[in-house]
PDB file of C-alpha atoms in Angstrom:
ATOM      1  CA  MET F   1     -69.050  -1.210 -24.061  1.00  0.00           C
ATOM      2  CA  THR F   2     -68.291  -2.174 -27.646  1.00  0.00           C
ATOM      3  CA  MET F   3     -65.735   0.027 -29.324  1.00  0.00           C
ATOM      4  CA  ILE F   4     -67.414   2.534 -31.637  1.00  0.00           C
ATOM      5  CA  LEU F   5     -65.350   4.007 -34.453  1.00  0.00           C
ATOM      6  CA  TYR F   6     -66.867   7.214 -35.854  1.00  0.00           C
ATOM      7  CA  GLY F   7     -65.886   8.554 -39.232  1.00  0.00           C
ATOM      8  CA  ILE F   8     -66.686   8.574 -42.922  1.00  0.00           C
ATOM      9  CA  PRO F   9     -66.017   5.458 -44.998  1.00  0.00           C
ATOM     10  CA  ASN F  10     -64.042   7.116 -47.794  1.00  0.00           C
ATOM     11  CA  CYS F  11     -61.507   8.744 -45.427  1.00  0.00           C
ATOM     12  CA  ASP F  12     -58.074   7.127 -45.872  1.00  0.00           C
ATOM     13  CA  THR F  13     -57.285   7.333 -42.159  1.00  0.00           C
ATOM     14  CA  VAL F  14     -60.590   5.691 -41.255  1.00  0.00           C
ATOM     15  CA  LYS F  15     -59.879   2.947 -43.802  1.00  0.00           C
ATOM     16  CA  LYS F  16     -56.466   2.311 -42.226  1.00  0.00           C
ATOM     17  CA  ALA F  17     -57.957   2.252 -38.736  1.00  0.00           C
ATOM     18  CA  ARG F  18     -60.740  -0.159 -39.691  1.00  0.00           C
ATOM     19  CA  ARG F  19     -58.312  -2.435 -41.511  1.00  0.00           C
ATOM     20  CA  TRP F  20     -55.972  -2.395 -38.480  1.00  0.00           C
ATOM     21  CA  LEU F  21     -58.833  -3.416 -36.155  1.00  0.00           C
ATOM     22  CA  ASP F  22     -60.099  -6.106 -38.551  1.00  0.00           C
ATOM     23  CA  GLU F  23     -56.621  -7.619 -39.000  1.00  0.00           C
ATOM     24  CA  ARG F  24     -56.333  -8.021 -35.225  1.00  0.00           C
ATOM     25  CA  GLY F  25     -59.862  -9.295 -34.717  1.00  0.00           C
ATOM     26  CA  ILE F  26     -60.762  -6.391 -32.440  1.00  0.00           C
ATOM     27  CA  ALA F  27     -64.536  -6.082 -32.184  1.00  0.00           C
ATOM     28  CA  HIS F  28     -65.913  -2.677 -33.071  1.00  0.00           C
ATOM     29  CA  ARG F  29     -68.886  -0.965 -34.617  1.00  0.00           C
ATOM     30  CA  PHE F  30     -68.469   1.606 -37.366  1.00  0.00           C
ATOM     31  CA  HIS F  31     -70.678   4.698 -37.264  1.00  0.00           C
ATOM     32  CA  ASP F  32     -70.757   6.749 -40.463  1.00  0.00           C
ATOM     33  CA  VAL F  33     -71.281  10.314 -39.225  1.00  0.00           C
ATOM     34  CA  ARG F  34     -72.650  11.419 -42.591  1.00  0.00           C
ATOM     35  CA  ARG F  35     -75.062   8.563 -43.275  1.00  0.00           C
ATOM     36  CA  ASP F  36     -75.972   7.663 -39.682  1.00  0.00           C
ATOM     37  CA  GLY F  37     -75.891  11.219 -38.358  1.00  0.00           C
ATOM     38  CA  LEU F  38     -74.095  12.736 -35.417  1.00  0.00           C
ATOM     39  CA  ASP F  39     -75.804  13.021 -32.065  1.00  0.00           C
ATOM     40  CA  PRO F  40     -75.160  16.423 -30.455  1.00  0.00           C
ATOM     41  CA  ALA F  41     -74.735  14.692 -27.075  1.00  0.00           C
ATOM     42  CA  ALA F  42     -71.996  12.475 -28.510  1.00  0.00           C
ATOM     43  CA  LEU F  43     -70.185  15.480 -29.987  1.00  0.00           C
ATOM     44  CA  GLN F  44     -70.456  17.269 -26.644  1.00  0.00           C
ATOM     45  CA  ARG F  45     -68.892  14.208 -24.914  1.00  0.00           C
ATOM     46  CA  TRP F  46     -66.001  14.361 -27.362  1.00  0.00           C
ATOM     47  CA  ILE F  47     -65.547  18.094 -26.831  1.00  0.00           C
ATOM     48  CA  ASP F  48     -65.633  17.628 -23.058  1.00  0.00           C
ATOM     49  CA  ALA F  49     -63.038  14.848 -23.248  1.00  0.00           C
ATOM     50  CA  LEU F  50     -60.700  16.201 -25.928  1.00  0.00           C
ATOM     51  CA  GLY F  51     -61.490  19.872 -26.494  1.00  0.00           C
ATOM     52  CA  TRP F  52     -63.061  21.337 -29.627  1.00  0.00           C
ATOM     53  CA  GLU F  53     -59.667  22.508 -30.881  1.00  0.00           C
ATOM     54  CA  LYS F  54     -58.432  18.910 -31.136  1.00  0.00           C
ATOM     55  CA  LEU F  55     -61.612  17.726 -32.869  1.00  0.00           C
ATOM     56  CA  LEU F  56     -61.993  20.464 -35.465  1.00  0.00           C
ATOM     57  CA  ASN F  57     -59.890  19.625 -38.519  1.00  0.00           C
ATOM     58  CA  LYS F  58     -58.765  23.057 -39.685  1.00  0.00           C
ATOM     59  CA  ALA F  59     -56.437  21.515 -42.264  1.00  0.00           C
ATOM     60  CA  GLY F  60     -59.255  19.725 -44.075  1.00  0.00           C
ATOM     61  CA  THR F  61     -60.824  20.855 -47.321  1.00  0.00           C
ATOM     62  CA  THR F  62     -64.274  21.332 -45.785  1.00  0.00           C
ATOM     63  CA  PHE F  63     -62.968  23.821 -43.217  1.00  0.00           C
ATOM     64  CA  ARG F  64     -60.676  25.618 -45.660  1.00  0.00           C
ATOM     65  CA  LYS F  65     -63.618  26.211 -48.027  1.00  0.00           C
ATOM     66  CA  LEU F  66     -65.567  28.081 -45.349  1.00  0.00           C
ATOM     67  CA  PRO F  67     -65.895  31.844 -45.700  1.00  0.00           C
ATOM     68  CA  ASP F  68     -63.406  33.753 -43.554  1.00  0.00           C
ATOM     69  CA  ALA F  69     -66.277  35.130 -41.478  1.00  0.00           C
ATOM     70  CA  ALA F  70     -67.237  31.591 -40.407  1.00  0.00           C
ATOM     71  CA  LYS F  71     -63.631  30.825 -39.390  1.00  0.00           C
ATOM     72  CA  ALA F  72     -63.110  34.025 -37.418  1.00  0.00           C
ATOM     73  CA  GLY F  73     -63.679  34.063 -33.679  1.00  0.00           C
ATOM     74  CA  LEU F  74     -64.314  30.361 -33.293  1.00  0.00           C
ATOM     75  CA  ASP F  75     -65.278  29.145 -29.859  1.00  0.00           C
ATOM     76  CA  ALA F  76     -66.690  25.877 -28.498  1.00  0.00           C
ATOM     77  CA  SER F  77     -70.254  26.758 -29.448  1.00  0.00           C
ATOM     78  CA  SER F  78     -69.560  27.903 -33.013  1.00  0.00           C
ATOM     79  CA  ALA F  79     -67.163  24.994 -33.600  1.00  0.00           C
ATOM     80  CA  MET F  80     -69.794  22.539 -32.392  1.00  0.00           C
ATOM     81  CA  THR F  81     -72.347  24.068 -34.770  1.00  0.00           C
ATOM     82  CA  LEU F  82     -69.916  23.755 -37.684  1.00  0.00           C
ATOM     83  CA  MET F  83     -69.109  20.128 -36.851  1.00  0.00           C
ATOM     84  CA  LEU F  84     -72.783  19.185 -36.498  1.00  0.00           C
ATOM     85  CA  ASP F  85     -73.635  20.885 -39.794  1.00  0.00           C
ATOM     86  CA  GLN F  86     -70.667  19.337 -41.610  1.00  0.00           C
ATOM     87  CA  PRO F  87     -69.310  16.249 -39.824  1.00  0.00           C
ATOM     88  CA  ALA F  88     -66.446  16.018 -42.354  1.00  0.00           C
ATOM     89  CA  MET F  89     -64.838  18.841 -40.338  1.00  0.00           C
ATOM     90  CA  ILE F  90     -64.209  16.441 -37.465  1.00  0.00           C
ATOM     91  CA  ARG F  91     -60.758  14.850 -37.261  1.00  0.00           C
ATOM     92  CA  ARG F  92     -61.053  11.141 -37.830  1.00  0.00           C
ATOM     93  CA  PRO F  93     -61.518   8.589 -36.584  1.00  0.00           C
ATOM     94  CA  VAL F  94     -63.087   9.281 -33.218  1.00  0.00           C
ATOM     95  CA  VAL F  95     -63.079   6.153 -31.062  1.00  0.00           C
ATOM     96  CA  GLU F  96     -65.211   5.598 -27.986  1.00  0.00           C
ATOM     97  CA  THR F  97     -64.471   2.707 -25.654  1.00  0.00           C
ATOM     98  CA  ALA F  98     -65.158   1.964 -22.016  1.00  0.00           C
ATOM     99  CA  ASP F  99     -61.677   3.396 -21.355  1.00  0.00           C
ATOM    100  CA  GLY F 100     -62.329   6.744 -22.976  1.00  0.00           C
ATOM    101  CA  ILE F 101     -62.408   8.754 -26.181  1.00  0.00           C
ATOM    102  CA  SER F 102     -59.613   9.352 -28.664  1.00  0.00           C
ATOM    103  CA  VAL F 103     -59.218  10.935 -32.073  1.00  0.00           C
ATOM    104  CA  GLY F 104     -56.873  10.051 -34.904  1.00  0.00           C
ATOM    105  CA  PHE F 105     -55.052   6.859 -35.808  1.00  0.00           C
ATOM    106  CA  SER F 106     -51.544   5.757 -34.945  1.00  0.00           C
ATOM    107  CA  ALA F 107     -50.714   2.067 -35.243  1.00  0.00           C
ATOM    108  CA  ASP F 108     -48.191   2.273 -32.381  1.00  0.00           C
ATOM    109  CA  ASP F 109     -50.635   4.043 -30.055  1.00  0.00           C
ATOM    110  CA  TRP F 110     -53.451   1.683 -30.954  1.00  0.00           C
ATOM    111  CA  GLN F 111     -51.203  -1.357 -30.450  1.00  0.00           C
ATOM    112  CA  ALA F 112     -50.507  -0.219 -26.897  1.00  0.00           C
ATOM    113  CA  ARG F 113     -54.107   0.741 -26.195  1.00  0.00           C
ATOM    114  CA  PHE F 114     -56.226  -1.916 -27.915  1.00  0.00           C
ATOM    115  CA  ALA F 115     -54.118  -4.963 -28.681  1.00  0.00           C
ATOM    116  CA  ALA F 116     -52.303  -5.319 -25.373  1.00  0.00           C
TER     117      ALA F 116
END
């Protein structure tokens, strides 16, 4: 399986992650969740692997701008609906490889996981 990096191109963390992969010649495919869409089955895989709480970026502007009623009483189903409607609410980048799914970027973690 080719590594798939999901995110949005103007996200600073996604830019850092893509640059890190490119500098090391690590093959990957970028999937822009806004332009290319987000498959509900893929999001469900991520939720199953990581938990919706880890995927939903509550610190981001998109989430903070939601009405309080939309933020109250969140559960897996309502969080999934929010993330499908507004993929910018997903922490980035999400990476799928044959070895599993991860979210976020840390050069040290990625060095151990992908460049070893």
